Structures are given as C-alpha cells and as structure tokens.
Short mmCIF file of C-alpha atoms and ligand atoms in Angstrom, two decimals:
data_model
loop_
_atom_site.label_atom_id
_atom_site.label_comp_id
_atom_site.label_asym_id
_atom_site.label_seq_id
_atom_site.Cartn_x
_atom_site.Cartn_y
_atom_site.Cartn_z
CA MET A 1040 3.61 -9.91 0.54
CA LYS A 1041 4.59 -13.34 -0.66
CA ILE A 1042 8.20 -14.03 -1.48
CA PHE A 1043 9.35 -14.81 -4.98
CA ARG A 1044 12.10 -16.83 -6.66
CA CYS A 1045 13.70 -16.59 -10.07
CA ASP A 1046 12.10 -19.22 -12.37
CA HIS A 1047 15.47 -19.87 -13.95
CA CYS A 1048 17.93 -20.18 -11.06
CA GLY A 1049 15.78 -20.18 -7.91
CA GLN A 1050 17.37 -17.05 -6.45
CA LEU A 1051 15.15 -15.17 -4.00
CA ILE A 1052 14.04 -11.94 -5.66
CA PHE A 1053 12.31 -8.79 -4.52
CA PHE A 1054 9.02 -7.50 -5.86
CA GLU A 1055 10.86 -4.44 -7.22
CA ASN A 1056 13.57 -6.36 -9.15
CA SER A 1057 13.78 -6.21 -12.94
CA VAL A 1058 16.90 -8.38 -13.31
CA CYS A 1059 17.93 -11.52 -11.41
CA THR A 1060 21.08 -10.70 -9.49
CA ARG A 1061 22.37 -14.26 -9.92
CA CYS A 1062 21.54 -15.36 -13.49
CA GLY A 1063 20.83 -12.01 -15.14
CA ARG A 1064 17.41 -13.02 -16.49
CA THR A 1065 14.85 -10.27 -17.07
CA LEU A 1066 12.21 -10.29 -14.33
CA ALA A 1067 8.69 -8.93 -14.25
CA PHE A 1068 5.66 -9.09 -12.00
CA LEU A 1069 2.67 -10.67 -13.73
CA PRO A 1070 -0.43 -9.10 -12.16
CA ASP A 1071 -2.72 -11.66 -13.81
CA ARG A 1072 -0.85 -14.42 -11.97
CA ARG A 1073 0.09 -12.38 -8.91
CA ARG A 1074 3.71 -13.49 -9.06
CA MET A 1075 7.17 -12.51 -10.20
CA ALA A 1076 8.50 -14.34 -13.26
CA ALA A 1077 11.79 -14.73 -15.10
CA LEU A 1078 11.29 -13.98 -18.78
CA GLU A 1079 13.05 -14.81 -22.03
CA PRO A 1080 12.52 -12.90 -25.29
CA LEU A 1081 10.19 -14.37 -27.93
CA ASP A 1082 10.55 -11.58 -30.47
CA GLU A 1083 11.09 -7.83 -30.47
CA LEU A 1084 8.18 -7.07 -28.14
CA ARG A 1085 7.05 -10.31 -26.62
CA TRP A 1086 8.46 -12.40 -23.80
CA ARG A 1087 7.55 -15.68 -22.21
CA VAL A 1088 7.99 -17.09 -18.75
CA VAL A 1089 11.06 -19.31 -18.41
CA THR A 1090 9.67 -22.80 -17.79
CA ARG A 1091 11.26 -26.21 -17.77
CA GLY A 1092 10.69 -27.47 -21.31
CA GLY A 1093 7.21 -25.97 -21.50
CA ARG A 1094 6.07 -22.99 -23.53
CA GLY A 1095 4.76 -20.17 -21.39
CA ALA A 1096 2.12 -17.71 -22.52
CA PRO A 1097 3.50 -14.56 -24.21
CA TYR A 1098 3.74 -11.28 -22.29
CA ARG A 1099 4.65 -7.69 -23.12
CA LEU A 1100 6.54 -5.43 -20.76
CA CYS A 1101 4.63 -2.38 -19.58
CA ARG A 1102 5.56 0.66 -21.68
CA ASN A 1103 6.88 2.41 -18.56
CA TYR A 1104 9.15 -0.62 -18.06
CA ARG A 1105 10.51 -0.52 -21.63
CA THR A 1106 10.90 3.21 -22.08
CA ALA A 1107 11.24 4.80 -18.64
CA ASN A 1108 12.39 2.02 -16.31
CA VAL A 1109 9.93 3.09 -13.62
CA CYS A 1110 7.87 -0.13 -13.77
CA ASN A 1111 8.61 -3.88 -13.65
CA TRP A 1112 5.22 -5.32 -14.56
CA ALA A 1113 4.24 -7.26 -17.69
CA ILE A 1114 0.83 -7.92 -19.23
CA PRO A 1115 -0.48 -10.76 -21.40
CA ALA A 1116 0.59 -10.02 -24.99
CA HIS A 1117 -2.97 -10.23 -26.34
CA GLU A 1118 -4.18 -7.34 -24.15
CA ALA A 1119 -4.69 -4.07 -25.98
CA HIS A 1120 -3.13 -1.87 -23.29
CA GLU A 1121 0.36 -0.42 -23.56
CA LEU A 1122 0.56 0.15 -19.81
CA CYS A 1123 0.18 -2.29 -16.93
CA PRO A 1124 -2.82 -2.06 -14.55
CA SER A 1125 -0.75 -0.02 -12.07
CA CYS A 1126 0.69 2.52 -14.53
CA ARG A 1127 -2.74 2.97 -16.13
CA LEU A 1128 -3.96 4.46 -12.86
CA THR A 1129 -1.42 7.31 -12.96
CA ARG A 1130 -3.25 10.27 -14.47
CA THR A 1131 -0.83 13.16 -13.97
CA LEU A 1132 2.95 13.29 -13.79
CA PRO A 1133 5.13 16.21 -12.73
CA ASP A 1134 7.36 17.92 -15.34
CA LEU A 1135 9.97 15.18 -15.82
CA SER A 1136 12.54 17.64 -17.22
CA VAL A 1137 12.85 19.15 -13.74
CA ASP A 1138 15.80 17.84 -11.74
CA GLY A 1139 14.74 15.00 -9.40
CA HIS A 1140 11.26 14.46 -10.81
CA ALA A 1141 12.14 11.34 -12.81
CA GLN A 1142 13.59 9.76 -9.65
CA ALA A 1143 10.52 10.85 -7.68
CA TRP A 1144 8.25 9.28 -10.30
CA TYR A 1145 10.12 5.97 -9.94
CA ARG A 1146 9.73 6.01 -6.15
CA LEU A 1147 6.05 6.90 -6.36
CA GLU A 1148 5.34 4.05 -8.79
CA VAL A 1149 7.24 1.58 -6.59
CA ALA A 1150 5.08 2.51 -3.59
CA LYS A 1151 1.90 2.45 -5.68
CA ARG A 1152 2.64 -1.06 -6.94
CA ARG A 1153 3.05 -2.26 -3.33
CA LEU A 1154 -0.33 -0.74 -2.52
CA LEU A 1155 -1.92 -2.39 -5.55
CA TYR A 1156 -0.42 -5.75 -4.65
CA SER A 1157 -2.13 -5.56 -1.25
CA LEU A 1158 -5.45 -4.48 -2.77
CA ILE A 1159 -5.30 -7.37 -5.24
CA GLU A 1160 -4.38 -9.87 -2.50
CA LEU A 1161 -7.27 -8.63 -0.35
CA ARG A 1162 -9.56 -8.97 -3.38
CA LEU A 1163 -10.71 -5.41 -3.14
CA PRO A 1164 -12.44 -4.01 -6.22
CA ILE A 1165 -10.19 -1.66 -8.24
CA HIS A 1166 -11.99 0.39 -10.87
CA SER A 1167 -10.01 2.76 -13.06
CA ARG A 1168 -11.25 6.09 -14.34
CA ASP A 1169 -11.83 4.42 -17.73
CA GLU A 1170 -14.25 1.98 -16.15
CA ASP A 1171 -15.87 4.51 -13.85
CA PRO A 1172 -15.25 8.12 -15.03
CA GLN A 1173 -17.01 9.66 -12.00
CA ARG A 1174 -15.61 7.68 -9.08
CA GLY A 1175 -12.86 5.47 -10.53
CA LEU A 1176 -9.38 5.38 -8.97
CA ALA A 1177 -6.63 7.62 -10.39
CA PHE A 1178 -3.38 9.10 -9.13
CA ASP A 1179 -2.05 12.61 -9.69
CA PHE A 1180 1.62 13.10 -8.84
CA LEU A 1181 1.98 16.86 -8.49
CA ALA A 1182 4.92 19.14 -7.75
CA ASP A 1183 4.73 22.50 -6.00
CA ALA A 1184 4.82 25.49 -8.36
CA PRO A 1185 8.33 26.98 -8.66
CA SER A 1186 6.95 30.25 -7.29
CA GLY A 1187 6.40 28.48 -3.97
CA GLU A 1188 2.72 29.46 -3.98
CA GLY A 1189 -0.02 26.92 -3.34
CA ALA A 1190 1.89 23.90 -2.03
CA VAL A 1191 0.45 20.58 -3.23
CA MET A 1192 -1.55 18.77 -0.55
CA THR A 1193 -1.47 14.98 -0.49
CA GLY A 1194 -5.08 13.81 -0.32
CA HIS A 1195 -8.09 12.15 -1.91
CA ALA A 1196 -11.17 13.53 -3.66
CA GLY A 1197 -13.79 11.56 -5.59
CA GLY A 1198 -11.49 8.67 -6.51
CA VAL A 1199 -8.46 10.81 -7.35
CA ILE A 1200 -5.49 10.41 -5.04
CA THR A 1201 -3.03 13.29 -5.15
CA ILE A 1202 0.47 12.68 -3.87
CA SER A 1203 2.88 15.58 -3.46
CA VAL A 1204 6.08 14.78 -5.36
CA ALA A 1205 8.03 16.36 -2.49
CA GLU A 1206 7.08 13.33 -0.36
CA ALA A 1207 9.35 11.18 -2.56
CA ASP A 1208 12.33 13.23 -1.35
CA ASP A 1209 13.64 11.50 1.80
CA ALA A 1210 15.08 14.67 3.35
CA GLU A 1211 11.92 16.69 2.75
CA ARG A 1212 9.61 13.94 4.01
CA GLU A 1213 11.72 13.48 7.15
CA LYS A 1214 11.63 17.22 7.75
CA ARG A 1215 7.83 17.14 7.57
CA ARG A 1216 7.67 14.07 9.80
CA VAL A 1217 9.66 15.84 12.53
CA ALA A 1218 7.73 19.11 12.14
CA LEU A 1219 4.40 17.27 12.49
CA HIS A 1220 5.64 15.10 15.42
CA GLU A 1221 4.85 11.90 13.52
CA PRO A 1222 6.58 8.63 14.49
CA TYR A 1223 6.15 7.24 10.98
CA ARG A 1224 5.94 8.88 7.57
CA THR A 1225 6.64 6.90 4.40
CA LEU A 1226 5.57 7.03 0.77
CA LEU A 1227 3.90 3.64 1.06
CA GLY A 1228 2.10 4.88 4.17
CA HIS A 1229 0.71 7.82 2.19
CA PHE A 1230 -0.58 5.52 -0.54
CA ARG A 1231 -2.18 3.18 1.98
CA HIS A 1232 -3.75 6.04 3.94
CA GLU A 1233 -5.22 7.75 0.87
CA SER A 1234 -6.55 4.45 -0.47
CA GLY A 1235 -8.49 4.27 2.81
CA HIS A 1236 -10.38 7.43 1.88
CA TYR A 1237 -11.12 5.95 -1.55
CA TYR A 1238 -12.48 2.72 -0.08
CA TRP A 1239 -14.47 4.56 2.57
CA GLU A 1240 -16.49 6.03 -0.28
CA ARG A 1241 -16.78 2.66 -2.01
CA LEU A 1242 -17.48 0.42 0.99
CA ILE A 1243 -18.94 2.58 3.78
CA ALA A 1244 -20.64 5.69 2.38
CA GLY A 1245 -24.30 4.97 1.71
CA SER A 1246 -23.87 1.33 2.74
CA ALA A 1247 -25.48 -0.75 5.47
CA ARG A 1248 -22.21 -0.42 7.40
CA LEU A 1249 -22.44 3.34 7.81
CA ASP A 1250 -24.23 3.26 11.20
CA ALA A 1251 -21.75 0.71 12.57
CA PHE A 1252 -18.94 2.90 11.25
CA ARG A 1253 -20.29 5.93 13.12
CA GLU A 1254 -20.58 3.91 16.32
CA ARG A 1255 -16.90 3.09 16.25
CA PHE A 1256 -15.26 6.02 14.49
CA GLY A 1257 -17.69 8.86 15.21
CA ASP A 1258 -19.90 10.96 12.96
CA GLU A 1259 -18.05 11.92 9.78
CA ARG A 1260 -20.51 14.78 9.16
CA ALA A 1261 -18.53 16.86 11.69
CA ASP A 1262 -16.98 19.90 9.99
CA TYR A 1263 -13.81 18.55 8.39
CA ALA A 1264 -11.81 21.77 7.90
CA GLN A 1265 -12.57 22.88 11.43
CA ALA A 1266 -11.62 19.47 12.85
CA LEU A 1267 -8.24 19.56 11.09
CA GLN A 1268 -7.57 23.10 12.28
CA GLN A 1269 -8.35 22.09 15.85
CA HIS A 1270 -6.06 19.10 15.46
CA TYR A 1271 -3.10 21.24 14.40
CA ASP A 1272 -3.80 23.83 17.12
CA ARG A 1273 -4.01 21.26 19.90
CA ALA A 1274 -0.97 20.29 21.98
CA ASP A 1275 -0.28 16.57 22.17
CA ASP A 1276 -1.33 15.41 25.65
CA GLY A 1277 -1.18 11.72 24.64
CA GLY A 1278 -4.90 11.29 25.32
CA TRP A 1279 -5.43 9.95 21.79
CA ARG A 1280 -3.48 6.79 22.64
CA ASP A 1281 -6.49 5.13 24.30
CA ALA A 1282 -8.65 5.29 21.20
CA TYR A 1283 -6.63 5.89 18.03
CA VAL A 1284 -3.80 4.25 16.09
CA SER A 1285 -2.12 7.65 15.71
CA GLN A 1286 -2.52 11.21 16.87
CA TYR A 1287 -3.64 12.28 13.41
CA ALA A 1288 -6.41 9.66 13.51
CA GLY A 1289 -7.98 11.68 16.31
CA SER A 1290 -8.56 14.69 14.06
CA HIS A 1291 -11.74 13.48 12.31
CA PRO A 1292 -13.60 10.17 11.77
CA TRP A 1293 -12.49 10.09 8.12
CA GLU A 1294 -8.84 10.36 9.15
CA ASP A 1295 -9.37 7.80 11.89
CA TRP A 1296 -10.70 5.39 9.29
CA ALA A 1297 -7.90 6.13 6.79
CA GLU A 1298 -5.19 5.74 9.45
CA THR A 1299 -6.74 2.49 10.72
CA TRP A 1300 -7.10 1.24 7.14
CA ALA A 1301 -3.42 2.00 6.46
CA HIS A 1302 -2.44 0.09 9.60
CA TYR A 1303 -4.52 -2.86 8.51
CA LEU A 1304 -2.62 -2.94 5.20
CA HIS A 1305 0.72 -2.63 7.03
CA ILE A 1306 -0.26 -5.54 9.26
CA SER A 1307 -1.72 -7.91 6.66
CA ASP A 1308 1.11 -7.33 4.19
CA THR A 1309 3.90 -7.74 6.74
CA LEU A 1310 2.31 -10.85 8.26
CA GLN A 1311 2.01 -12.40 4.82
CA THR A 1312 5.73 -11.79 4.30
CA ALA A 1313 6.58 -13.29 7.69
CA ALA A 1314 4.48 -16.38 6.89
CA ALA A 1315 6.02 -16.69 3.41
CA CYS A 1316 9.49 -16.57 4.98
CA GLY A 1317 8.50 -19.39 7.36
CA LEU A 1318 9.06 -17.25 10.42
CA SER A 1319 8.23 -18.48 13.89
CA LEU A 1320 9.14 -16.87 17.21
CA ARG A 1321 10.05 -18.72 20.38
CA ASP A 1322 8.62 -16.28 22.90
CA ALA A 1323 5.14 -14.95 22.43
CA PRO A 1324 2.51 -13.78 24.91
CA LEU A 1325 -0.09 -16.18 23.53
CA PRO A 1326 0.36 -19.89 22.85
CA GLY A 1327 0.43 -20.59 19.14
CA ALA A 1328 0.75 -16.92 18.27
CA ALA A 1329 4.44 -17.23 17.58
CA ASP A 1330 3.98 -19.63 14.71
CA LEU A 1331 3.51 -17.18 11.87
CA THR A 1332 3.56 -19.91 9.26
CA ARG A 1333 0.13 -21.30 10.08
CA PRO A 1334 -2.64 -20.10 7.81
CA LEU A 1335 -4.67 -17.17 9.12
CA ARG A 1336 -7.98 -18.50 7.78
CA GLY A 1337 -9.55 -15.08 7.63
CA SER A 1338 -9.68 -14.69 11.41
CA PHE A 1339 -8.95 -11.25 12.81
CA ASP A 1340 -8.01 -12.70 16.20
CA ALA A 1341 -5.37 -14.89 14.57
CA LEU A 1342 -4.05 -11.87 12.71
CA ILE A 1343 -3.66 -9.63 15.73
CA GLU A 1344 -2.29 -12.44 17.94
CA ARG A 1345 0.52 -12.90 15.48
CA TRP A 1346 1.08 -9.23 14.85
CA LEU A 1347 1.91 -8.16 18.40
CA PRO A 1348 4.83 -10.58 18.95
CA LEU A 1349 6.08 -9.87 15.43
CA THR A 1350 6.24 -6.11 16.07
CA PHE A 1351 8.23 -6.77 19.24
CA ALA A 1352 10.72 -8.84 17.23
CA MET A 1353 10.89 -6.36 14.34
CA ASN A 1354 11.42 -3.36 16.60
CA ASN A 1355 14.12 -5.18 18.53
CA LEU A 1356 15.89 -6.16 15.31
CA ASN A 1357 15.80 -2.55 14.14
CA ARG A 1358 17.15 -1.32 17.46
CA GLY A 1359 19.99 -3.82 17.08
CA LEU A 1360 20.86 -2.08 13.83
CA GLY A 1361 20.60 1.37 15.34
CA LEU A 1362 17.46 2.11 13.35
CA ALA A 1363 14.14 3.57 14.43
CA ASP A 1364 11.39 1.12 15.39
CA ALA A 1365 9.86 -0.53 12.32
CA TYR A 1366 6.37 -0.23 13.83
CA PRO A 1367 6.44 2.66 16.31
CA PHE A 1368 2.87 2.23 17.55
CA VAL A 1369 1.05 0.74 20.52
CA LEU A 1370 -2.42 -0.56 19.72
CA SER A 1371 -5.05 0.04 22.41
CA PRO A 1372 -8.10 -2.26 22.68
CA THR A 1373 -10.26 0.47 21.09
CA ALA A 1374 -7.87 0.85 18.16
CA ILE A 1375 -7.83 -2.94 17.77
CA ALA A 1376 -11.64 -2.96 17.68
CA LYS A 1377 -11.47 -0.43 14.83
CA LEU A 1378 -8.95 -2.62 13.00
CA ARG A 1379 -11.41 -5.48 13.37
CA PHE A 1380 -14.08 -3.34 11.73
CA VAL A 1381 -11.73 -2.65 8.79
CA HIS A 1382 -10.97 -6.38 8.58
CA ASP A 1383 -14.68 -7.27 8.52
CA THR A 1384 -15.36 -4.59 5.90
CA ILE A 1385 -12.60 -5.92 3.64
CA GLN A 1386 -13.70 -9.52 4.13
CA GLY A 1387 -17.23 -8.51 3.20
CA ALA A 1388 -16.01 -6.61 0.14
CA GLY A 1389 -13.77 -9.43 -1.10
CA SER A 1390 -15.13 -9.81 -4.58
CA THR A 1391 -13.41 -11.17 -7.63
CA PRO A 1392 -10.19 -13.09 -7.00
ZN1 ZN B 218 17.93 -16.10 -11.77
ZN1 ZN B 219 3.61 -0.37 -15.51
ZN1 ZN B 220 -6.40 11.49 5.16
#
C-alpha cells in the first residue's frame, strides 16, 4: 500500500484513520482517487478536500462512516449511492444486537477495504452483485447459530464470499490457527485467500489459461470434498514444502491457487509499502535487490528479488520485538513458479485503471 499524509498538516496517516491525530481534521479514503484526504465540511452532508486556496470537488461520507463508524471512505457527492464501493459489497451482516458483533463487523470491513485497495491497485475487475447478479462479488458475514449447530464455514461460492464472524475474534482465530497447525491466520489473509477463489472463476475457468493452470497447479476436477478430507487426515511430513506455499495449499489445486494468490497479494502490497516508505536494505543476496525504492516495472523477477531480503528484515525486526515472524514461510522454486503464474494472470487481467 502507498503511504498517505494529511492534506492539512502533512502528518503521516494510516489507511484506517478517520481523524488526523495531529490537526484533528476529518479524514477519508477517496476510492475514485485512490488516496486518503483531509476533509472540511461544506454543508450538512457534503465535504470537500482541504486544498491550498483551491476548491476541491464535493464528497459525501459513506453511510456506514456517518452512522456506524465502521467505514472511512467517501464518495463523490453527485453519485447516487449511500454506501461506498466497499460497503456496497457486504450483503449480509450478523445480528448486531449480539455482544461483540458490532466490533467484529468493524474488523471485517477494515480487512475487506485492505483487500479492495489491493484489487484496485492491481487493476483487477470488481463487479458487484448489482452489476452481475449471477457471478458478481458479495460478502456474507455470518455468525454461528446460538445452538452451536452448523458452524459457519469461511469460503467462496459463485461470487459470494462468506466469512465466519468468529474469525474476527483474536482469541478464537488463534485457537483455530494452533489447532490446524497453521503458521499464519489473519482476517486479511482470509479475505485475500477467498478472493483468489473468486478470481479463479473470473480469470482461469473456461479461459485460455486453464491448461497452463493445470500444468502448474494440477487438475482441479479432482474430487474436492475427498481431497480436503485426505488433507485433514494426513500427518504433516513436511513434504509439501517443495511444491506449495503452505500445507493447506497441498490439499487441492483450487486451494493451491487461492493460497498462492493470497501470498501474491501479501507480497505486492507489502513491497508497495516498503517502496513508498523509501526503504532500502544494506545486505541482500542479489545486487540491486535491496533497493526497494526503485520501480518494479511489472517484472516478477524484480518483485521476488526484493521480497526475499525484505522478509528476512521483517522477520528479524519482529523477533527483536518478541513477536512471531511477520512472514513465516519459505518459498521453494516451485512455489515461486506458481506465484509467477499468478503475477502473469493478474498482469493479463489488468483492465480499467
Ligand atoms: Zn492533519
Ligand atoms: Zn463504506
Ligand atoms: Zn479456499
């Protein structure tokens, strides 16, 4: 992700901020301009970007910003929508009167907006259910029934991404991470992974890339339920490390793709942040790879050359703070070849800016 500054006072601000911590101005992300902005009120509903002397175009805060404080995006005032492009994709919410669900909703929307930022930056097509009722993208945030029967499964089907609300609870998610022997389990990771399934259907299924996909990831027509069962029954012998980004990726070609896709989003987003911060590293295995500020120019080799030294630095920094590794993965040449395939697919899909 890029880094952003307050238009009024120049303070560095986070993508999630709604108020500048230095000057107190209202902040919002403007998806049409792909940047954070400091706003000043025009009238009861409309705001404009704080500019030096100039008059910025009017914006309205997303309804979920104004009334629920779970969003920090704004849309051009002339648009008919009440909700921003991210909130419009949320189709189902859990019962917000239940303790903890409002907080979970906030966390889910924060992670979803990070996903959408990446998709927009990568120029991937995003079609809502309104635009494409059969296959359009939508999110259902579902809570388990109080009876405890039929636990909600996080997953994707026909454009609809379901996220279990329980995953927004840090203690519960950590419990699941340990139980499933996963090195990494985050809300953002779930969103990125499930978006991979969505884009597999948009960019691979029925496309000219399907044969090349099968060559690298295997034949996705293998029985899915059976493959998952075998995955959960199998003891971890570490054999997956030679070919997959994660153990779960070894369960079925679809999961391999979704896991690899998620890693690609982790990598491209984090590298963009490193470049935006002007980061360079003194020691790197490849000459030139340590300068993260140079443009990537769409080259996968440049991307991966920069990523490996950066993960070493990030993991070491985390260890210095007594935290778990930020990127607890080792990428084998086969896994890197799969990442390259995802990269090429995304580059080929890059449509409207
Ligand atoms: Zn400020
Ligand atoms: Zn919104
Ligand atoms: Zn999956």
